N, CA, C and O atoms as a GROMACS GRO file, in nm:
protein
  624
    1MET      N    1   7.955  10.841   4.233
    1MET     CA    2   7.976  10.964   4.319
    1MET      C    3   7.945  10.924   4.464
    1MET      O    4   7.847  10.856   4.495
    2VAL      N    5   8.035  10.971   4.550
    2VAL     CA    6   8.017  10.954   4.684
    2VAL      C    7   7.928  11.020   4.758
    2VAL      O    8   7.945  11.140   4.739
    3SER      N    9   7.834  10.997   4.840
    3SER     CA   10   7.734  11.062   4.900
    3SER      C   11   7.814  11.170   5.013
    3SER      O   12   7.928  11.142   5.053
    4ARG      N   13   7.757  11.268   5.051
    4ARG     CA   14   7.787  11.362   5.147
    4ARG      C   15   7.823  11.297   5.297
    4ARG      O   16   7.919  11.326   5.369
    5SER      N   17   7.732  11.214   5.319
    5SER     CA   18   7.744  11.134   5.457
    5SER      C   19   7.872  11.021   5.453
    5SER      O   20   7.928  10.982   5.555
    6SER      N   21   7.900  10.984   5.343
    6SER     CA   22   8.026  10.882   5.336
    6SER      C   23   8.145  10.964   5.319
    6SER      O   24   8.251  10.913   5.355
    7ARG      N   25   8.146  11.090   5.268
    7ARG     CA   26   8.265  11.180   5.276
    7ARG      C   27   8.293  11.226   5.412
    7ARG      O   28   8.408  11.226   5.458
    8ILE      N   29   8.186  11.267   5.481
    8ILE     CA   30   8.216  11.302   5.634
    8ILE      C   31   8.258  11.187   5.706
    8ILE      O   32   8.346  11.196   5.792
    9LYS      N   33   8.189  11.055   5.671
    9LYS     CA   34   8.260  10.928   5.753
    9LYS      C   35   8.398  10.910   5.729
    9LYS      O   36   8.478  10.889   5.820
   10ILE      N   37   8.434  10.918   5.598
   10ILE     CA   38   8.571  10.891   5.557
   10ILE      C   39   8.672  10.999   5.615
   10ILE      O   40   8.783  10.960   5.648
   11LEU      N   41   8.640  11.130   5.628
   11LEU     CA   42   8.700  11.226   5.675
   11LEU      C   43   8.731  11.214   5.830
   11LEU      O   44   8.842  11.239   5.875
   12LEU      N   45   8.619  11.172   5.910
   12LEU     CA   46   8.644  11.147   6.050
   12LEU      C   47   8.720  11.018   6.071
   12LEU      O   48   8.786  11.009   6.174
   13ILE      N   49   8.718  10.921   5.991
   13ILE     CA   50   8.809  10.804   6.010
   13ILE      C   51   8.952  10.853   5.986
   13ILE      O   52   9.043  10.841   6.067
   14VAL      N   53   8.960  10.906   5.873
   14VAL     CA   54   9.122  10.984   5.860
   14VAL      C   55   9.171  11.060   5.978
   14VAL      O   56   9.286  11.048   6.019
   15LEU      N   57   9.080  11.139   6.032
   15LEU     CA   58   9.120  11.218   6.139
   15LEU      C   59   9.144  11.146   6.276
   15LEU      O   60   9.225  11.176   6.364
   16ALA      N   61   9.062  11.056   6.273
   16ALA     CA   62   9.078  10.955   6.408
   16ALA      C   63   9.220  10.888   6.386
   16ALA      O   64   9.300  10.890   6.479
   17VAL      N   65   9.248  10.836   6.280
   17VAL     CA   66   9.381  10.766   6.259
   17VAL      C   67   9.492  10.860   6.285
   17VAL      O   68   9.578  10.834   6.369
   18LEU      N   69   9.490  10.972   6.214
   18LEU     CA   70   9.584  11.074   6.269
   18LEU      C   71   9.603  11.103   6.400
   18LEU      O   72   9.717  11.106   6.447
   19VAL      N   73   9.499  11.125   6.469
   19VAL     CA   74   9.498  11.161   6.614
   19VAL      C   75   9.564  11.058   6.688
   19VAL      O   76   9.638  11.085   6.782
   20LEU      N   77   9.538  10.922   6.643
   20LEU     CA   78   9.600  10.798   6.718
   20LEU      C   79   9.736  10.795   6.697
   20LEU      O   80   9.811  10.756   6.787
   21PHE      N   81   9.780  10.835   6.582
   21PHE     CA   82   9.929  10.808   6.522
   21PHE      C   83  10.018  10.948   6.586
   21PHE      O   84  10.139  10.938   6.607
   22ILE      N   85   9.963  11.042   6.606
   22ILE     CA   86  10.038  11.163   6.662
   22ILE      C   87  10.125  11.140   6.777
   22ILE      O   88  10.240  11.180   6.762
   23PRO      N   89  10.091  11.079   6.898
   23PRO     CA   90  10.163  11.044   7.014
   23PRO      C   91  10.300  10.959   6.968
   23PRO      O   92  10.408  10.980   7.023
   24PHE      N   93  10.282  10.861   6.863
   24PHE     CA   94  10.400  10.788   6.833
   24PHE      C   95  10.485  10.891   6.744
   24PHE      O   96  10.606  10.873   6.760
   25LEU      N   97  10.457  10.987   6.660
   25LEU     CA   98  10.541  11.074   6.590
   25LEU      C   99  10.602  11.177   6.689
   25LEU      O  100  10.718  11.215   6.672
   26TYR      N  101  10.535  11.220   6.783
   26TYR     CA  102  10.577  11.337   6.872
   26TYR      C  103  10.546  11.293   7.005
   26TYR      O  104  10.438  11.321   7.057
   27PRO      N  105  10.640  11.219   7.068
   27PRO     CA  106  10.604  11.159   7.219
   27PRO      C  107  10.563  11.279   7.291
   27PRO      O  108  10.618  11.388   7.277
   28LEU      N  109  10.453  11.253   7.379
   28LEU     CA  110  10.379  11.357   7.450
   28LEU      C  111  10.473  11.398   7.572
   28LEU      O  112  10.484  11.515   7.606
   29SER      N  113  10.542  11.293   7.636
   29SER     CA  114  10.626  11.320   7.742
   29SER      C  115  10.766  11.294   7.723
   29SER      O  116  10.809  11.183   7.692
   30THR      N  117  10.848  11.414   7.743
   30THR     CA  118  10.997  11.412   7.745
   30THR      C  119  11.043  11.435   7.880
   30THR      O  120  11.152  11.491   7.898
   31CYS      N  121  10.984  11.404   7.961
   31CYS     CA  122  11.031  11.430   8.111
   31CYS      C  123  11.148  11.348   8.127
   31CYS      O  124  11.154  11.228   8.100
   32ARG      N  125  11.258  11.433   8.179
   32ARG     CA  126  11.381  11.352   8.232
   32ARG      C  127  11.390  11.390   8.371
   32ARG      O  128  11.354  11.501   8.410
   33ILE      N  129  11.436  11.300   8.446
   33ILE     CA  130  11.416  11.325   8.588
   33ILE      C  131  11.582  11.336   8.638
   33ILE      O  132  11.675  11.260   8.610
   34GLU      N  133  11.581  11.438   8.707
   34GLU     CA  134  11.723  11.494   8.762
   34GLU      C  135  11.738  11.459   8.899
   34GLU      O  136  11.645  11.443   8.978
   35LYS      N  137  11.885  11.445   8.927
   35LYS     CA  138  11.921  11.397   9.054
   35LYS      C  139  11.842  11.464   9.176
   35LYS      O  140  11.796  11.394   9.265
   36GLN      N  141  11.828  11.602   9.175
   36GLN     CA  142  11.761  11.677   9.268
   36GLN      C  143  11.606  11.646   9.292
   36GLN      O  144  11.545  11.684   9.392
   37GLN      N  145  11.560  11.582   9.201
   37GLN     CA  146  11.412  11.539   9.206
   37GLN      C  147  11.395  11.420   9.267
   37GLN      O  148  11.279  11.395   9.297
   38LEU      N  149  11.486  11.332   9.298
   38LEU     CA  150  11.460  11.219   9.384
   38LEU      C  151  11.520  11.243   9.510
   38LEU      O  152  11.638  11.279   9.511
   39HIS      N  153  11.459  11.231   9.614
   39HIS     CA  154  11.487  11.267   9.746
   39HIS      C  155  11.505  11.123   9.823
   39HIS      O  156  11.402  11.055   9.820
   40MET      N  157  11.614  11.066   9.889
   40MET     CA  158  11.608  10.965   9.946
   40MET      C  159  11.659  10.973  10.097
   40MET      O  160  11.758  11.039  10.129
   41SER      N  161  11.574  10.892  10.196
   41SER     CA  162  11.603  10.907  10.322
   41SER      C  163  11.615  10.772  10.392
   41SER      O  164  11.540  10.681  10.359
   42VAL      N  165  11.709  10.755  10.491
   42VAL     CA  166  11.748  10.648  10.549
   42VAL      C  167  11.700  10.648  10.688
   42VAL      O  168  11.722  10.744  10.762
   43ALA      N  169  11.630  10.534  10.730
   43ALA     CA  170  11.584  10.544  10.864
   43ALA      C  171  11.598  10.394  10.926
   43ALA      O  172  11.646  10.303  10.859
   44PHE      N  173  11.558  10.378  11.042
   44PHE     CA  174  11.558  10.258  11.125
   44PHE      C  175  11.688  10.158  11.107
   44PHE      O  176  11.679  10.036  11.106
   45THR      N  177  11.802  10.226  11.094
   45THR     CA  178  11.939  10.148  11.098
   45THR      C  179  11.967  10.072  11.208
   45THR      O  180  11.944  10.115  11.321
   46ARG      N  181  12.021   9.951  11.187
   46ARG     CA  182  12.058   9.871  11.291
   46ARG      C  183  12.163   9.773  11.235
   46ARG      O  184  12.150   9.704  11.133
   47TRP      N  185  12.269   9.779  11.319
   47TRP     CA  186  12.369   9.680  11.277
   47TRP      C  187  12.380   9.565  11.372
   47TRP      O  188  12.424   9.578  11.486
   48ILE      N  189  12.337   9.442  11.318
   48ILE     CA  190  12.341   9.330  11.387
   48ILE      C  191  12.456   9.224  11.377
   48ILE      O  192  12.469   9.152  11.278
   49VAL      N  193  12.531   9.221  11.476
   49VAL     CA  194  12.665   9.136  11.474
   49VAL      C  195  12.638   9.021  11.530
   49VAL      O  196  12.578   9.008  11.637
   50GLY      N  197  12.687   8.921  11.452
   50GLY     CA  198  12.690   8.776  11.508
   50GLY      C  199  12.830   8.702  11.489
   50GLY      O  200  12.917   8.761  11.425
   51PRO      N  201  12.853   8.588  11.536
   51PRO     CA  202  12.983   8.526  11.521
   51PRO      C  203  13.032   8.513  11.392
   51PRO      O  204  13.154   8.505  11.382
   52GLU      N  205  12.961   8.508  11.287
   52GLU     CA  206  13.003   8.492  11.146
   52GLU      C  207  13.004   8.617  11.061
   52GLU      O  208  13.028   8.613  10.940
   53GLY      N  209  12.976   8.735  11.132
   53GLY     CA  210  12.956   8.872  11.053
   53GLY      C  211  12.844   8.962  11.101
   53GLY      O  212  12.778   8.947  11.204
   54GLY      N  213  12.834   9.058  11.011
   54GLY     CA  214  12.726   9.155  11.055
   54GLY      C  215  12.630   9.180  10.944
   54GLY      O  216  12.658   9.152  10.827
   55ILE      N  217  12.517   9.231  10.980
   55ILE     CA  218  12.417   9.251  10.890
   55ILE      C  219  12.372   9.396  10.922
   55ILE      O  220  12.318   9.417  11.031
   56LEU      N  221  12.394   9.511  10.822
   56LEU     CA  222  12.320   9.638  10.843
   56LEU      C  223  12.194   9.658  10.784
   56LEU      O  224  12.181   9.682  10.664
   57THR      N  225  12.098   9.650  10.866
   57THR     CA  226  11.967   9.686  10.815
   57THR      C  227  11.908   9.817  10.808
   57THR      O  228  11.951   9.902  10.886
   58MET      N  229  11.811   9.849  10.724
   58MET     CA  230  11.763   9.991  10.724
   58MET      C  231  11.660  10.000  10.631
   58MET      O  232  11.658   9.927  10.531
   59LYS      N  233  11.558  10.100  10.659
   59LYS     CA  234  11.457  10.130  10.582
   59LYS      C  235  11.484  10.241  10.483
   59LYS      O  236  11.535  10.339  10.536
   60ILE      N  237  11.463  10.251  10.356
   60ILE     CA  238  11.487  10.334  10.251
   60ILE      C  239  11.380  10.406  10.195
   60ILE      O  240  11.302  10.329  10.140
   61THR      N  241  11.343  10.540  10.187
   61THR     CA  242  11.215  10.575  10.122
   61THR      C  243  11.275  10.672  10.001
   61THR      O  244  11.366  10.751  10.029
   62ILE      N  245  11.229  10.666   9.884
   62ILE     CA  246  11.260  10.761   9.791
   62ILE      C  247  11.136  10.841   9.751
   62ILE      O  248  11.033  10.784   9.716
   63GLU      N  249  11.147  10.961   9.756
   63GLU     CA  250  11.042  11.055   9.715
   63GLU      C  251  11.087  11.108   9.571
   63GLU      O  252  11.198  11.149   9.537
   64ASN      N  253  10.966  11.096   9.495
   64ASN     CA  254  10.973  11.152   9.361
   64ASN      C  255  10.915  11.307   9.348
   64ASN      O  256  10.793  11.312   9.359
   65SER      N  257  10.971  11.416   9.330
   65SER     CA  258  10.926  11.529   9.308
   65SER      C  259  10.923  11.573   9.178
   65SER      O  260  10.881  11.688   9.161
   66ALA      N  261  10.960  11.505   9.076
   66ALA     CA  262  10.987  11.535   8.961
   66ALA      C  263  10.833  11.523   8.881
   66ALA      O  264  10.747  11.450   8.931
   67GLY      N  265  10.808  11.590   8.770
   67GLY     CA  266  10.659  11.614   8.716
   67GLY      C  267  10.632  11.486   8.636
   67GLY      O  268  10.538  11.482   8.557
   68CYS      N  269  10.715  11.383   8.656
   68CYS     CA  270  10.675  11.253   8.580
   68CYS      C  271  10.703  11.137   8.659
   68CYS      O  272  10.759  11.158   8.767
   69ASP      N  273  10.671  10.998   8.621
   69ASP     CA  274  10.698  10.889   8.684
   69ASP      C  275  10.847  10.841   8.678
   69ASP      O  276  10.911  10.847   8.573
   70ALA      N  277  10.894  10.800   8.778
   70ALA     CA  278  11.028  10.753   8.801
   70ALA      C  279  11.014  10.582   8.774
   70ALA      O  280  10.939  10.515   8.845
   71ASN      N  281  11.082  10.532   8.682
   71ASN     CA  282  11.086  10.399   8.658
   71ASN      C  283  11.208  10.334   8.728
   71ASN      O  284  11.312  10.330   8.662
   72VAL      N  285  11.209  10.285   8.845
   72VAL     CA  286  11.336  10.240   8.887
   72VAL      C  287  11.358  10.090   8.878
   72VAL      O  288  11.270  10.006   8.897
   73GLU      N  289  11.480  10.064   8.848
   73GLU     CA  290  11.513   9.946   8.805
   73GLU      C  291  11.574   9.878   8.936
   73GLU      O  292  11.530   9.774   8.985
   74SER      N  293  11.675   9.945   8.984
   74SER     CA  294  11.747   9.888   9.115
   74SER      C  295  11.805  10.003   9.187
   74SER      O  296  11.812  10.120   9.147
   75LEU      N  297  11.846   9.951   9.304
   75LEU     CA  298  11.939  10.056   9.378
   75LEU      C  299  12.070  10.000   9.411
   75LEU      O  300  12.075   9.891   9.470
   76GLN      N  301  12.186  10.068   9.376
   76GLN     CA  302  12.311  10.025   9.422
   76GLN      C  303  12.387  10.100   9.540
   76GLN      O  304  12.400  10.222   9.548
   77PHE      N  305  12.429  10.020   9.616
   77PHE     CA  306  12.479  10.053   9.750
   77PHE      C  307  12.640  10.049   9.744
   77PHE      O  308  12.690   9.943   9.703
   78THR      N  309  12.726  10.152   9.780
   78THR     CA  310  12.846  10.134   9.794
   78THR      C  311  12.885  10.171   9.926
   78THR      O  312  12.871  10.290   9.952
   79MET      N  313  12.934  10.092  10.020
   79MET     CA  314  12.988  10.130  10.147
   79MET      C  315  13.148  10.159  10.123
   79MET      O  316  13.221  10.085  10.057
   80TYR      N  317  13.191  10.292  10.194
   80TYR     CA  318  13.331  10.329  10.146
   80TYR      C  319  13.412  10.333  10.281
   80TYR      O  320  13.531  10.302  10.276
   81ARG      N  321  13.354  10.370  10.407
   81ARG     CA  322  13.419  10.378  10.512
   81ARG      C  323  13.335  10.315  10.637
   81ARG      O  324  13.213  10.328  10.643
   82LEU      N  325  13.397  10.257  10.721
   82LEU     CA  326  13.346  10.213  10.846
   82LEU      C  327  13.414  10.293  10.961
   82LEU      O  328  13.537  10.307  10.966
   83ILE      N  329  13.322  10.347  11.056
   83ILE     CA  330  13.390  10.408  11.162
   83ILE      C  331  13.324  10.346  11.306
   83ILE      O  332  13.207  10.351  11.346
   84TYR      N  333  13.419  10.298  11.355
   84TYR     CA  334  13.396  10.213  11.469
   84TYR      C  335  13.392  10.283  11.602
   84TYR      O  336  13.441  10.395  11.608
   85PRO      N  337  13.342  10.232  11.701
   85PRO     CA  338  13.323  10.297  11.853
   85PRO      C  339  13.424  10.362  11.886
   85PRO      O  340  13.402  10.476  11.927
   86ASP      N  341  13.530  10.328  11.883
   86ASP     CA  342  13.657  10.400  11.919
   86ASP      C  343  13.722  10.505  11.835
   86ASP      O  344  13.835  10.546  11.861
   87ASN      N  345  13.653  10.547  11.738
   87ASN     CA  346  13.675  10.659  11.626
   87ASN      C  347  13.764  10.600  11.527
   87ASN      O  348  13.792  10.669  11.430
   88THR      N  349  13.809  10.492  11.536
   88THR     CA  350  13.898  10.449  11.422
   88THR      C  351  13.836  10.414  11.305
   88THR      O  352  13.726  10.359  11.307
   89THR      N  353  13.899  10.442  11.192
   89THR     CA  354  13.805  10.417  11.053
   89THR      C  355  13.893  10.295  10.958
   89THR      O  356  14.009  10.258  10.978
   90GLU      N  357  13.816  10.258  10.873
   90GLU     CA  358  13.849  10.160  10.790
   90GLU      C  359  13.790  10.185  10.664
   90GLU      O  360  13.668  10.193  10.651
   91ASP      N  361  13.887  10.201  10.552
   91ASP     CA  362  13.845  10.232  10.425
   91ASP      C  363  13.808  10.070  10.347
   91ASP      O  364  13.878   9.969  10.339
   92VAL      N  365  13.690  10.093  10.306
   92VAL     CA  366  13.631   9.956  10.246
   92VAL      C  367  13.574   9.997  10.084
   92VAL      O  368  13.551  10.111  10.042
   93SER      N  369  13.562   9.886  10.020
   93SER     CA  370  13.485   9.899   9.898
   93SER      C  371  13.390   9.794   9.887
   93SER      O  372  13.414   9.691   9.824
   94LEU      N  373  13.269   9.820   9.954
   94LEU     CA  374  13.181   9.703   9.948
   94LEU      C  375  13.053   9.743   9.869
   94LEU      O  376  12.999   9.853   9.882
   95ASN      N  377  13.012   9.652   9.794
   95ASN     CA  378  12.900   9.689   9.706
   95ASN      C  379  12.791   9.584   9.704
   95ASN      O  380  12.814   9.465   9.724
   96ASP      N  381  12.659   9.638   9.674
   96ASP     CA  382  12.551   9.545   9.666
   96ASP      C  383  12.447   9.615   9.591
   96ASP      O  384  12.438   9.738   9.592
   97THR      N  385  12.369   9.540   9.527
   97THR     CA  386  12.242   9.588   9.445
   97THR      C  387  12.116   9.529   9.486
   97THR      O  388  12.109   9.408   9.512
   98GLN      N  389  12.015   9.606   9.493
   98GLN     CA  390  11.887   9.559   9.530
   98GLN      C  391  11.781   9.578   9.413
   98GLN      O  392  11.737   9.691   9.390
   99LEU      N  393  11.742   9.478   9.346
   99LEU     CA  394  11.644   9.509   9.244
   99LEU      C  395  11.522   9.542   9.290
   99LEU      O  396  11.463   9.475   9.375
  100ILE      N  397  11.465   9.671   9.224
  100ILE     CA  398  11.344   9.719   9.270
  100ILE      C  399  11.232   9.676   9.162
  100ILE      O  400  11.137   9.603   9.185
  101GLY      N  401  11.264   9.736   9.042
  101GLY     CA  402  11.171   9.703   8.942
  101GLY      C  403  11.016   9.769   8.968
  101GLY      O  404  10.913   9.703   8.949
  102THR      N  405  11.017   9.897   9.009
  102THR     CA  406  10.892   9.953   9.020
  102THR      C  407  10.880  10.097   8.958
  102THR      O  408  10.981  10.152   8.914
  103THR      N  409  10.771  10.152   8.954
  103THR     CA  410  10.742  10.288   8.930
  103THR      C  411  10.695  10.381   9.040
  103THR      O  412  10.600  10.355   9.114
  104ILE      N  413  10.759  10.478   9.045
  104ILE     CA  414  10.729  10.577   9.171
  104ILE      C  415  10.650  10.691   9.093
  104ILE      O  416  10.709  10.767   9.016
  105PRO      N  417  10.531  10.698   9.114
  105PRO     CA  418  10.458  10.813   9.044
  105PRO      C  419  10.503  10.950   9.088
  105PRO      O  420  10.563  10.971   9.194
  106ALA      N  421  10.466  11.055   8.987
  106ALA     CA  422  10.514  11.190   9.019
  106ALA      C  423  10.450  11.232   9.144
  106ALA      O  424  10.330  11.214   9.164
  107GLY      N  425  10.540  11.295   9.243
  107GLY     CA  426  10.474  11.329   9.370
  107GLY      C  427  10.460  11.215   9.453
  107GLY      O  428  10.412  11.241   9.564
  108GLY      N  429  10.486  11.102   9.432
  108GLY     CA  430  10.472  10.964   9.529
  108GLY      C  431  10.605  10.949   9.587
  108GLY      O  432  10.699  11.027   9.568
  109ASN      N  433  10.608  10.843   9.658
  109ASN     CA  434  10.709  10.794   9.709
  109ASN      C  435  10.711  10.630   9.720
  109ASN      O  436  10.608  10.562   9.712
  110PHE      N  437  10.843  10.577   9.738
  110PHE     CA  438  10.847  10.408   9.760
  110PHE      C  439  10.919  10.392   9.863
  110PHE      O  440  11.018  10.463   9.874
  111THR      N  441  10.891  10.304   9.958
  111THR     CA  442  10.970  10.242  10.089
  111THR      C  443  11.012  10.095  10.067
  111THR      O  444  10.939  10.006  10.024
  112THR      N  445  11.127  10.087  10.101
  112THR     CA  446  11.176   9.932  10.101
  112THR      C  447  11.268   9.900  10.216
  112THR      O  448  11.329   9.993  10.269
  113ASN      N  449  11.282   9.795  10.252
  113ASN     CA  450  11.380   9.762  10.352
  113ASN      C  451  11.491   9.694  10.288
  113ASN      O  452  11.471   9.627  10.187
  114PHE      N  453  11.628   9.708  10.348
  114PHE     CA  454  11.731   9.652  10.283
  114PHE      C  455  11.815   9.605  10.402
  114PHE      O  456  11.817   9.657  10.513
  115ALA      N  457  11.886   9.496  10.361
  115ALA     CA  458  11.994   9.433  10.458
  115ALA      C  459  12.127   9.421  10.388
  115ALA      O  460  12.129   9.360  10.281
  116PHE      N  461  12.225   9.467  10.431
  116PHE     CA  462  12.358   9.486  10.378
  116PHE      C  463  12.448   9.388  10.461
  116PHE      O  464  12.489   9.430  10.570
  117GLU      N  465  12.478   9.278  10.426
  117GLU     CA  466  12.550   9.156  10.487
  117GLU      C  467  12.686   9.160  10.467
  117GLU      O  468  12.724   9.144  10.351
  118GLN      N  469  12.776   9.180  10.561
  118GLN     CA  470  12.927   9.185  10.565
  118GLN      C  471  12.987   9.091  10.668
  118GLN      O  472  12.928   9.064  10.772
  119PRO      N  473  13.106   9.041  10.635
  119PRO     CA  474  13.166   8.959  10.744
  119PRO      C  475  13.269   9.040  10.844
  119PRO      O  476  13.392   9.032  10.843
  120PHE      N  477  13.180   9.127  10.939
  120PHE     CA  478  13.262   9.202  11.030
  120PHE      C  479  13.218   9.148  11.169
  120PHE      O  480  13.099   9.128  11.196
  121SER      N  481  13.309   9.127  11.247
  121SER     CA  482  13.272   9.070  11.379
  121SER      C  483  13.268   9.197  11.503
  121SER      O  484  13.246   9.170  11.621
  122VAL      N  485  13.292   9.322  11.458
  122VAL     CA  486  13.265   9.422  11.542
  122VAL      C  487  13.167   9.535  11.450
  122VAL      O  488  13.212   9.576  11.343
  123GLY      N  489  13.064   9.570  11.487
  123GLY     CA  490  12.975   9.652  11.424
  123GLY      C  491  12.999   9.792  11.418
  123GLY      O  492  12.976   9.847  11.525
  124PRO      N  493  13.043   9.878  11.315
  124PRO     CA  494  13.078  10.016  11.320
  124PRO      C  495  12.969  10.102  11.369
  124PRO      O  496  12.854  10.065  11.346
  125ARG      N  497  12.988  10.218  11.438
  125ARG     CA  498  12.901  10.304  11.488
  125ARG      C  499  12.826  10.394  11.396
  125ARG      O  500  12.722  10.454  11.423
  126SER      N  501  12.914  10.394  11.253
  126SER     CA  502  12.862  10.472  11.169
  126SER      C  503  12.946  10.404  11.034
  126SER      O  504  13.057  10.352  11.037
  127VAL      N  505  12.855  10.424  10.914
  127VAL     CA  506  12.907  10.380  10.785
  127VAL      C  507  12.923  10.518  10.693
  127VAL      O  508  12.849  10.610  10.727
  128LEU      N  509  12.994  10.537  10.601
  128LEU     CA  510  12.989  10.621  10.475
  128LEU      C  511  12.942  10.534  10.372
  128LEU      O  512  12.995  10.425  10.350
  129MET      N  513  12.835  10.581  10.301
  129MET     CA  514  12.776  10.491  10.197
  129MET      C  515  12.706  10.579  10.080
  129MET      O  516  12.630  10.673  10.104
  130LYS      N  517  12.739  10.539   9.966
  130LYS     CA  518  12.662  10.609   9.848
  130LYS      C  519  12.549  10.504   9.794
  130LYS      O  520  12.566  10.385   9.769
  131ILE      N  521  12.432  10.578   9.782
  131ILE     CA  522  12.340  10.502   9.717
  131ILE      C  523  12.290  10.568   9.583
  131ILE      O  524  12.257  10.687   9.582
  132THR      N  525  12.283  10.487   9.464
  132THR     CA  526  12.258  10.517   9.352
  132THR      C  527  12.125  10.452   9.280
  132THR      O  528  12.114  10.330   9.274
  133VAL      N  529  12.030  10.535   9.230
  133VAL     CA  530  11.910  10.479   9.182
  133VAL      C  531  11.955  10.462   9.015
  133VAL      O  532  12.008  10.547   8.944
  134ILE      N  533  11.919  10.336   8.984
  134ILE     CA  534  11.922  10.303   8.841
  134ILE      C  535  11.789  10.310   8.764
  134ILE      O  536  11.698  10.236   8.802
  135LEU      N  537  11.772  10.374   8.680
  135LEU     CA  538  11.639  10.393   8.629
  135LEU      C  539  11.625  10.288   8.505
  135LEU      O  540  11.725  10.250   8.445
  136GLN      N  541  11.499  10.246   8.471
  136GLN     CA  542  11.497  10.162   8.365
  136GLN      C  543  11.543  10.182   8.230
  136GLN      O  544  11.556  10.090   8.149
  137ASP      N  545  11.571  10.320   8.204
  137ASP     CA  546  11.630  10.366   8.080
  137ASP      C  547  11.792  10.337   8.085
  137ASP      O  548  11.864  10.369   7.990
  138GLY      N  549  11.835  10.284   8.184
  138GLY     CA  550  11.982  10.274   8.198
  138GLY      C  551  12.062  10.390   8.267
  138GLY      O  552  12.182  10.380   8.295
  139SER      N  553  11.987  10.497   8.289
  139SER     CA  554  12.049  10.593   8.337
  139SER      C  555  12.053  10.601   8.503
  139SER      O  556  11.961  10.553   8.569
  140SER      N  557  12.169  10.667   8.565
  140SER     CA  558  12.167  10.644   8.708
  140SER      C  559  12.177  10.788   8.772
  140SER      O  560  12.216  10.887   8.710
  141LEU      N  561  12.138  10.787   8.897
  141LEU     CA  562  12.140  10.918   8.992
  141LEU      C  563  12.181  10.876   9.125
  141LEU      O  564  12.116  10.801   9.197
  142GLU      N  565  12.301  10.932   9.154
  142GLU     CA  566  12.334  10.924   9.300
  142GLU      C  567  12.261  11.011   9.397
  142GLU      O  568  12.276  11.133   9.405
  143VAL      N  569  12.180  10.938   9.470
  143VAL     CA  570  12.082  11.021   9.559
  143VAL      C  571  12.114  11.018   9.690
  143VAL      O  572  12.035  11.074   9.766
  144PHE      N  573  12.218  10.964   9.738
  144PHE     CA  574  12.266  10.964   9.865
  144PHE      C  575  12.418  10.942   9.866
  144PHE      O  576  12.477  10.865   9.790
  145ASP      N  577  12.483  11.028   9.973
  145ASP     CA  578  12.628  11.010   9.978
  145ASP      C  579  12.659  11.078  10.127
  145ASP      O  580  12.667  11.198  10.150
  146GLY      N  581  12.674  10.983  10.211
  146GLY     CA  582  12.693  11.036  10.338
  146GLY      C  583  12.712  10.935  10.452
  146GLY      O  584  12.745  10.819  10.426
  147PRO      N  585  12.690  10.984  10.590
  147PRO     CA  586  12.710  10.886  10.702
  147PRO      C  587  12.573  10.829  10.720
  147PRO      O  588  12.470  10.888  10.686
  148ILE      N  589  12.578  10.716  10.772
  148ILE     CA  590  12.457  10.640  10.833
  148ILE      C  591  12.493  10.609  10.960
  148ILE      O  592  12.596  10.543  10.973
  149ASP      N  593  12.420  10.646  11.073
  149ASP     CA  594  12.456  10.612  11.212
  149ASP      C  595  12.392  10.481  11.238
  149ASP      O  596  12.272  10.466  11.217
  150THR      N  597  12.482  10.369  11.291
  150THR     CA  598  12.409  10.259  11.302
  150THR      C  599  12.387  10.205  11.445
  150THR      O  600  12.358  10.090  11.476
  151THR      N  601  12.412  10.333  11.542
  151THR     CA  602  12.391  10.278  11.670
  151THR      C  603  12.262  10.327  11.737
  151THR      O  604  12.219  10.275  11.840
  152VAL      N  605  12.192  10.443  11.667
  152VAL     CA  606  12.080  10.465  11.710
  152VAL      C  607  11.966  10.375  11.720
  152VAL      O  608  11.913  10.336  11.616
  153GLN      N  609  11.936  10.348  11.798
  153GLN     CA  610  11.799  10.236  11.839
  153GLN      C  611  11.676  10.333  11.794
  153GLN      O  612  11.648  10.432  11.862
  154GLN      N  613  11.617  10.303  11.695
  154GLN     CA  614  11.478  10.367  11.659
  154GLN      C  615  11.372  10.268  11.665
  154GLN      O  616  11.397  10.149  11.645
  155LYS      N  617  11.256  10.310  11.690
  155LYS     CA  618  11.142  10.218  11.671
  155LYS      C  619  11.067  10.241  11.532
  155LYS      O  620  11.029  10.349  11.488
  156PRO      N  621  11.053  10.117  11.473
  156PRO     CA  622  10.989  10.139  11.350
  156PRO      C  623  10.854  10.188  11.329
  156PRO      O  624  10.811  10.202  11.215
   0.00000   0.00000   0.00000
């Protein structure tokens, strides 16, 4: 016959095992990040033009207002229109990707610098660009679609 203290120990061990396996059976976090929960701002833009082309540099900040962490794999940039100083425009399809591989905590933010290199001899005064966040689960969120002024000289 099993003593009372042995039964209590066995019961406690069984309960501990069940408590440890419950999160695997029923995940505690089912948070899904929506487009409006990630806010992106672009600052300190500068178009540097040289004899062999131009580089658009910018500082990008992503703010996470979701209730869970955002596991960001990369940022995809699509530049689709150039607006030159004389107000002429040029439609383009220029793409670039920057690997990030970071977690932005709930309520936190992440800042990175980015340089978009292209072979233009005259720098546009503004570009129209889409920026998409690719999450580690493979989903994507377009967090920016609009103009970026490249002539404003800002101090970092």
